[in-house]
PDB file of C-alpha atoms in Angstrom:
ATOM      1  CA  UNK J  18      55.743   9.558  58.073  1.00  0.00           C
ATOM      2  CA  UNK J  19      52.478  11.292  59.451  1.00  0.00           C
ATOM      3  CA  UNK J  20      50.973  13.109  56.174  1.00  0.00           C
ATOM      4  CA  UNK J  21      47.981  16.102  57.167  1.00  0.00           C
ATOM      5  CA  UNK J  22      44.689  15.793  56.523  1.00  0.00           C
ATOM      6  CA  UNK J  23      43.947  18.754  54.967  1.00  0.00           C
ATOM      7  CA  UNK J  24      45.890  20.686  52.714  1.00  0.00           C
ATOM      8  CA  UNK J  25      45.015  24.386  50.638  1.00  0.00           C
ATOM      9  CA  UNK J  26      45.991  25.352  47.086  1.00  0.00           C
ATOM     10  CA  UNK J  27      45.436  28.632  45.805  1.00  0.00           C
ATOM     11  CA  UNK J  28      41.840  28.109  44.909  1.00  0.00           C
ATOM     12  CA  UNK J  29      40.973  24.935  46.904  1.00  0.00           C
ATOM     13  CA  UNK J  30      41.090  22.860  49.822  1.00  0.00           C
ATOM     14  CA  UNK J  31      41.922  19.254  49.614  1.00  0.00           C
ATOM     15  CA  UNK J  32      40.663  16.838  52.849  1.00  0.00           C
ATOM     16  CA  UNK J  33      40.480  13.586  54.103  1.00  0.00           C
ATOM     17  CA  UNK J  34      36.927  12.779  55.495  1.00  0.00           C
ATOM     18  CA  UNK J  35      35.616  11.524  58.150  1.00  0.00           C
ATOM     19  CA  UNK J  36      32.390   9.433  58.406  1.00  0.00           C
ATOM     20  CA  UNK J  37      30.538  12.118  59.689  1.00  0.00           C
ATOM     21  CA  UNK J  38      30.405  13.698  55.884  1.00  0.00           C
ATOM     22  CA  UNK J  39      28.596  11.265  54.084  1.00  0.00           C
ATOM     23  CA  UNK J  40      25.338  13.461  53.235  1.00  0.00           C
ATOM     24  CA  UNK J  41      28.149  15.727  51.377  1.00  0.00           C
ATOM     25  CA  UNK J  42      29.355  13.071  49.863  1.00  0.00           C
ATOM     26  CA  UNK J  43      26.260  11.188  48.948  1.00  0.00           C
ATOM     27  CA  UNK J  44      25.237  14.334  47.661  1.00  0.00           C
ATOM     28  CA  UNK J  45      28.106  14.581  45.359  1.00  0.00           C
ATOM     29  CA  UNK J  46      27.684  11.187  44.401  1.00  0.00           C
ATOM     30  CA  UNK J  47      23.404  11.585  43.366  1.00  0.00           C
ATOM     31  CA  UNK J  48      24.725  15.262  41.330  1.00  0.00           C
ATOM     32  CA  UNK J  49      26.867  13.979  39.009  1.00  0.00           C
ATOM     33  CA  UNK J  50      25.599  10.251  38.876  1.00  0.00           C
ATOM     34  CA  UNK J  51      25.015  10.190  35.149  1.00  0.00           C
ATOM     35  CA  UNK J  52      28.299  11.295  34.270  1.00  0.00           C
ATOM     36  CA  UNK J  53      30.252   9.415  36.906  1.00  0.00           C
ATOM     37  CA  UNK J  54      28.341   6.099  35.666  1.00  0.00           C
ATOM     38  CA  UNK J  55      29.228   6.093  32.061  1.00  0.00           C
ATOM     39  CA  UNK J  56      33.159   5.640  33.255  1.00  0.00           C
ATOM     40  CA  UNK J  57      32.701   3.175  36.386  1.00  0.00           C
ATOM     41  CA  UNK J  58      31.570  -0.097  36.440  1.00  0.00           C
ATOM     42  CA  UNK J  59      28.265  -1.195  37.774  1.00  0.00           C
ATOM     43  CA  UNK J  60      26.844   0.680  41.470  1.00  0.00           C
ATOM     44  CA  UNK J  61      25.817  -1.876  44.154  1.00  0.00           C
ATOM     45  CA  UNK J  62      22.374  -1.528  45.071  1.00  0.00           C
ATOM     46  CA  UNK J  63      22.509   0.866  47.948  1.00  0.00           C
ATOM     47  CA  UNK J  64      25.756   2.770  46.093  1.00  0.00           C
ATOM     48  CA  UNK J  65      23.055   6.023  46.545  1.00  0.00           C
ATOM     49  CA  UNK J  66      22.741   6.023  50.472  1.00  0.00           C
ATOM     50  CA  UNK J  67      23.884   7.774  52.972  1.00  0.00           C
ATOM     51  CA  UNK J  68      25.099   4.318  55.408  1.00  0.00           C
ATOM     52  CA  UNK J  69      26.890   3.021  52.205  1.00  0.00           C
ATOM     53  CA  UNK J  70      28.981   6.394  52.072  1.00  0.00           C
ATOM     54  CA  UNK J  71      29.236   7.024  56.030  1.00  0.00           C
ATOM     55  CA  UNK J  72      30.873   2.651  55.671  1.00  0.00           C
ATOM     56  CA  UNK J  73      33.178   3.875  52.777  1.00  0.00           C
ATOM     57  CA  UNK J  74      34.315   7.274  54.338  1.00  0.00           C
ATOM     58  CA  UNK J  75      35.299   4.807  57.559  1.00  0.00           C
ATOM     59  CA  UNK J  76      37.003   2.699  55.295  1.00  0.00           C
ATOM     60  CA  UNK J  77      38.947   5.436  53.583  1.00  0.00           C
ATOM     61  CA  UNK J  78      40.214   7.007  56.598  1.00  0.00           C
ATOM     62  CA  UNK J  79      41.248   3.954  57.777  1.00  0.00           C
ATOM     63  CA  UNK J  80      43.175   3.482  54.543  1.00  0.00           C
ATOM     64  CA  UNK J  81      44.949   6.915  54.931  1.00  0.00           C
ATOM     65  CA  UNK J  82      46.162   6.772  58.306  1.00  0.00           C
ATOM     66  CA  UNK J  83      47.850   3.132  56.973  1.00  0.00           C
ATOM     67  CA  UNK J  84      49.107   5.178  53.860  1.00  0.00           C
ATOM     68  CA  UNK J  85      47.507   2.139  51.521  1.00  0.00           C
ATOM     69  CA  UNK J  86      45.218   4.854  50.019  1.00  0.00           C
ATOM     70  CA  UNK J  87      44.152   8.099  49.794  1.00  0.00           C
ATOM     71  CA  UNK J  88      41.034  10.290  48.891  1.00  0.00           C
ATOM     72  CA  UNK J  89      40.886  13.838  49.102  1.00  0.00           C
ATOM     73  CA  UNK J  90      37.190  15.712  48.655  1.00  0.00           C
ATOM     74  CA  UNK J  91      38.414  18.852  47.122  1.00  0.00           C
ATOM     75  CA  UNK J  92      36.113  21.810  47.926  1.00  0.00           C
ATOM     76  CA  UNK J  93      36.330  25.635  46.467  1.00  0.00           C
ATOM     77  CA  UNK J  94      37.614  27.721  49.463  1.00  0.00           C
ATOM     78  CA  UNK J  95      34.587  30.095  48.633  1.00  0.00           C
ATOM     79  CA  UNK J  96      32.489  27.133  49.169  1.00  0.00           C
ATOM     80  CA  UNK J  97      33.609  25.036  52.123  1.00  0.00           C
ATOM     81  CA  UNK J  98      30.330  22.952  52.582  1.00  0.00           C
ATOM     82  CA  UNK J  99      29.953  21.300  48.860  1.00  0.00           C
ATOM     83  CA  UNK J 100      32.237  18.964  47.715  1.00  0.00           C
ATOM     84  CA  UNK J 101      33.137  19.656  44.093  1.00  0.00           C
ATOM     85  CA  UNK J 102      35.885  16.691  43.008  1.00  0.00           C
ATOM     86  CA  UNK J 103      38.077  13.981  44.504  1.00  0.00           C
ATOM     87  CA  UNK J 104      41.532  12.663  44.152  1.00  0.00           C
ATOM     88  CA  UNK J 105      42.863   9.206  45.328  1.00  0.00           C
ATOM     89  CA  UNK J 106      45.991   7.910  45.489  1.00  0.00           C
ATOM     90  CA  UNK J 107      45.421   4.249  45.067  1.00  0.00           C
ATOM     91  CA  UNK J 108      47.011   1.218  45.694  1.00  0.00           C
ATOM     92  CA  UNK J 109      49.970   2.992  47.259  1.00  0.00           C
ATOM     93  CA  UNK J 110      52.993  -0.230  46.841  1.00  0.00           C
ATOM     94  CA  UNK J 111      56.282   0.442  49.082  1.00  0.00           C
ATOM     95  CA  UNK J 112      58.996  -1.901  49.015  1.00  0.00           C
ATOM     96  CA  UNK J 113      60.841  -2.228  45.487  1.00  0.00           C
ATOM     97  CA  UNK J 114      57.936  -0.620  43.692  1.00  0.00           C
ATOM     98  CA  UNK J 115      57.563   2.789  45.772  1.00  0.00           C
ATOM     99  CA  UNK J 116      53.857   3.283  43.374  1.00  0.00           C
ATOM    100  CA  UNK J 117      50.328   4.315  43.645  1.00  0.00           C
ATOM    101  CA  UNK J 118      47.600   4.880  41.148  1.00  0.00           C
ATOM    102  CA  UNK J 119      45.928   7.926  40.166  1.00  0.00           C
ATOM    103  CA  UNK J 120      41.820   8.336  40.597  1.00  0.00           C
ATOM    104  CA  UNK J 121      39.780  11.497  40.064  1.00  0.00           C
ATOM    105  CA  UNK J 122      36.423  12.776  39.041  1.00  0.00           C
ATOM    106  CA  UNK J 123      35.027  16.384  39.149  1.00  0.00           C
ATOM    107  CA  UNK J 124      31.712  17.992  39.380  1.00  0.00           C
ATOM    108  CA  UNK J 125      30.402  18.730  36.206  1.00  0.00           C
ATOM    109  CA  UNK J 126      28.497  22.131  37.055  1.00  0.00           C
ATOM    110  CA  UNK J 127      33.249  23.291  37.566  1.00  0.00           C
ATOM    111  CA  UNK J 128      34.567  21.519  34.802  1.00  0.00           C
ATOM    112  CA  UNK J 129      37.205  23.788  32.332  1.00  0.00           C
ATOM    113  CA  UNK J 130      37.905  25.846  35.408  1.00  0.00           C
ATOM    114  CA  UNK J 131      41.552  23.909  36.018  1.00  0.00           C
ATOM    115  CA  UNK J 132      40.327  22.774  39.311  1.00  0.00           C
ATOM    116  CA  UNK J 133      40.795  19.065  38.834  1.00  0.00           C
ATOM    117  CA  UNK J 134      44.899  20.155  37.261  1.00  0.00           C
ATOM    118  CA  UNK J 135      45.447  22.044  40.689  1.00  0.00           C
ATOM    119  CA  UNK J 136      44.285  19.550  42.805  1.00  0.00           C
ATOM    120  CA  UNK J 137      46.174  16.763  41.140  1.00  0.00           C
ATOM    121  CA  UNK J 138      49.304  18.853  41.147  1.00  0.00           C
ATOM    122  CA  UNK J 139      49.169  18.710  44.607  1.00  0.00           C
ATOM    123  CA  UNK J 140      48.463  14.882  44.594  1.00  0.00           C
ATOM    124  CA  UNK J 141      51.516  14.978  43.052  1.00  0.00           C
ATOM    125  CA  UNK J 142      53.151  17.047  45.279  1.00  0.00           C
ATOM    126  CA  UNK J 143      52.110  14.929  48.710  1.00  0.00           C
ATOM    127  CA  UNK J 144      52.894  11.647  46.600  1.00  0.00           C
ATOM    128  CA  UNK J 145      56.063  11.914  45.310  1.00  0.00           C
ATOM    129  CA  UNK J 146      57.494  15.136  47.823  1.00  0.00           C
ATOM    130  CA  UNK J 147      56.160  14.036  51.136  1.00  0.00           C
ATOM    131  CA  UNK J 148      55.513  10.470  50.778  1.00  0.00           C
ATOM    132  CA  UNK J 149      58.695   9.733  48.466  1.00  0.00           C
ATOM    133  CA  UNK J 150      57.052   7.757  46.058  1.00  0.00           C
ATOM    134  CA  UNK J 151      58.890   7.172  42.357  1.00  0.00           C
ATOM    135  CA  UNK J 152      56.145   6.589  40.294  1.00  0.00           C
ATOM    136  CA  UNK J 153      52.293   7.189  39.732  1.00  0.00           C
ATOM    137  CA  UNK J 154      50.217   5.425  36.927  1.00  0.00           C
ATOM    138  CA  UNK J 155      46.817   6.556  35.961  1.00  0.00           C
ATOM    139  CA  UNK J 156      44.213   4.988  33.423  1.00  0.00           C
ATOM    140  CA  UNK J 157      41.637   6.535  31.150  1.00  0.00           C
ATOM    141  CA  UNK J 158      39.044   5.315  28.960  1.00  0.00           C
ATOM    142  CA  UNK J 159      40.301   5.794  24.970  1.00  0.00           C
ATOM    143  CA  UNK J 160      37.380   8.015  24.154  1.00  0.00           C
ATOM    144  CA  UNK J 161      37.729  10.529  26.986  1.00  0.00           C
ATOM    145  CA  UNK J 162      39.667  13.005  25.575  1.00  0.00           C
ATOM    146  CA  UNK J 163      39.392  15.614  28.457  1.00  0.00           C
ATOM    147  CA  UNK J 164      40.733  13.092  30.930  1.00  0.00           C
ATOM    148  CA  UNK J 165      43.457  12.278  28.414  1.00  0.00           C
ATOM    149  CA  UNK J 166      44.382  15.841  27.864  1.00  0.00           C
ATOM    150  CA  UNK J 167      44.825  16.738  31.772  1.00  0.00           C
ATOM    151  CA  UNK J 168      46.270  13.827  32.012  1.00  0.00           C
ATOM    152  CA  UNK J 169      49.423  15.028  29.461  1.00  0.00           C
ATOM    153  CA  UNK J 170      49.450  18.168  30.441  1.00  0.00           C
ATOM    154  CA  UNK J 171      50.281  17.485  33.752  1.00  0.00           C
ATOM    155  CA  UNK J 172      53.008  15.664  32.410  1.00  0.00           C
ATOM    156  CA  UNK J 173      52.103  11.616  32.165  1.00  0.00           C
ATOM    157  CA  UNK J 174      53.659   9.830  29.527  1.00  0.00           C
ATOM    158  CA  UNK J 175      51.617   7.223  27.818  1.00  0.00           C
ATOM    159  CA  UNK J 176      52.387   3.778  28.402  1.00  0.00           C
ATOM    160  CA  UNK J 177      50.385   1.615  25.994  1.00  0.00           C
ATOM    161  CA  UNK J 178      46.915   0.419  25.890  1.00  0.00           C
ATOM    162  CA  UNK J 179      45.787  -2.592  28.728  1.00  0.00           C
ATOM    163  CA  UNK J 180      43.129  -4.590  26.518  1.00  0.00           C
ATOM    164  CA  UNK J 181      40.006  -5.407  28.116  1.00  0.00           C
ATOM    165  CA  UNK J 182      41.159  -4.531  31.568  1.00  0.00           C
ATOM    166  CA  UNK J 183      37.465  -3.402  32.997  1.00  0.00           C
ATOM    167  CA  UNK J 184      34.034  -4.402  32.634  1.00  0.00           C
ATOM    168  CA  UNK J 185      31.971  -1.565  32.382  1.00  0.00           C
ATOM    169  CA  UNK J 186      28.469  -2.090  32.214  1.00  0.00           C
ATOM    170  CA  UNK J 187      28.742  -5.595  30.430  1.00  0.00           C
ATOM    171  CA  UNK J 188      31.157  -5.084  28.128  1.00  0.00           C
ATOM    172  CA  UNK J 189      35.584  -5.252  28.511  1.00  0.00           C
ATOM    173  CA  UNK J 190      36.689  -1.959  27.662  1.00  0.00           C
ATOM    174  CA  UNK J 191      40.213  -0.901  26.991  1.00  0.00           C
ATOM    175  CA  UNK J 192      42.024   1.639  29.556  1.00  0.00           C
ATOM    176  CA  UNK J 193      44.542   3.938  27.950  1.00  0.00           C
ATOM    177  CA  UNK J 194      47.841   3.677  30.793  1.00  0.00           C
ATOM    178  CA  UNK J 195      49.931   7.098  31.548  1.00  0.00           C
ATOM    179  CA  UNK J 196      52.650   7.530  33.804  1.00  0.00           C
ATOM    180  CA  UNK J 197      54.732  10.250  35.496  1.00  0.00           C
ATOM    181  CA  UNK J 198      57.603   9.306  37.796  1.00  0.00           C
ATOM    182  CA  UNK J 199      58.741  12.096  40.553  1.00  0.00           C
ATOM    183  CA  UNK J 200      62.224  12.845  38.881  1.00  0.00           C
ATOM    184  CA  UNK J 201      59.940  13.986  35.466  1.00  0.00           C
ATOM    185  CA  UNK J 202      57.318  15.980  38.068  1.00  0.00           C
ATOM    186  CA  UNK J 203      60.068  17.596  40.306  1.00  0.00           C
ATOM    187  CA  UNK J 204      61.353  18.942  36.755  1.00  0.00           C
ATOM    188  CA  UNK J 205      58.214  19.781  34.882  1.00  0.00           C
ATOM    189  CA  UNK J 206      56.545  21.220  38.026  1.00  0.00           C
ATOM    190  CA  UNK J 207      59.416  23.333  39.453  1.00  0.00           C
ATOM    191  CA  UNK J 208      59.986  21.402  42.796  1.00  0.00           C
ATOM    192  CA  UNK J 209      64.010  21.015  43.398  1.00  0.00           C
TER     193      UNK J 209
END
């Protein structure tokens, strides 16, 4: 199943990038690197240049045209040229399991603007619609309450907590597990 490369919501426009936007995305990246960093584990050294991001964008595309991952950049349709969020479907399993994993981190100069809830909708949408997935896990750190909250409102059940499943800047941290299979987000989402 070919899947696009781009796709719109309402407010936003969702695409897969090629190498050739790794200043936008290194840019991103150096904006919101104090946030980003308390909730991911330890950078690499060169994590802040531009031929680490051009390597990973190659990488990523790579991944989508294989359909073993997927990142959108997500991008305000007033503002095509700065990247405001990304969502990844990760780890995408076929075969009995018919999975993937949720990832996604927004700009915090748009938060509480329901940018990063319309652009996972339509994660959900592509993942469980178009690429006829049946299920979608996502992880969050106990004390991030916003992430928790979109998380439930978009209709995730939790699962339980993994114990000391990441090391985050020396130390195992718990990750709070949701999940939403694609019979619960046809229903809660309107898709028939």
């Amino acid at each position: 199943m070919q899947m696009n490369m781009k796709y719109e919501t309402d407010r936003l426009v969702l695409k897969i990038l090629p190498d050739t936007a790794a200043e936008q995305v290194l840019q991103f990246y150096l904006d919101n690197r104090e946030v980003f960093e308390q909730y991911e584990t330890d950078r690499s050294q060169n994590f802040y240049t531009y031929e680490h991001h051009k390597t990973m964008l190659h990488c990523e595309y790579n991944f989508a045209v294989k359909q073993s991952a997927v990142r959108f950049w997500v991008y305000e349709k007033t503002n095509p040229q700065r990247i405001i969020g990304t969502v990844s479907l990760q780890d995408i399993r076929r075969g009995c399991y018919q999975s993937c994993g949720l990832g996604y981190k927004f700009d915090q100069r748009i938060w509480r603007r329901g940018y990063a809830k319309e652009s996972i909708t339509k994660c959900i949408y592509i993942a469980f619609v178009e690429m006829k997935l049946h299920r979608m896990e996502a992880y969050t750190l106990p004390d991030n309450i916003a992430s928790r909250s979109l998380l439930e409102k978009l209709g995730f059940a939790w699962e339980g907590t993994k114990r000391q499943s990441v090391k985050l800047h020396g130390t195992w941290r718990d990750h709070e597990m949701y999940a939403l299979l694609a019979e619960e987000a046809k229903l809660l989402l309107g898709w028939f």
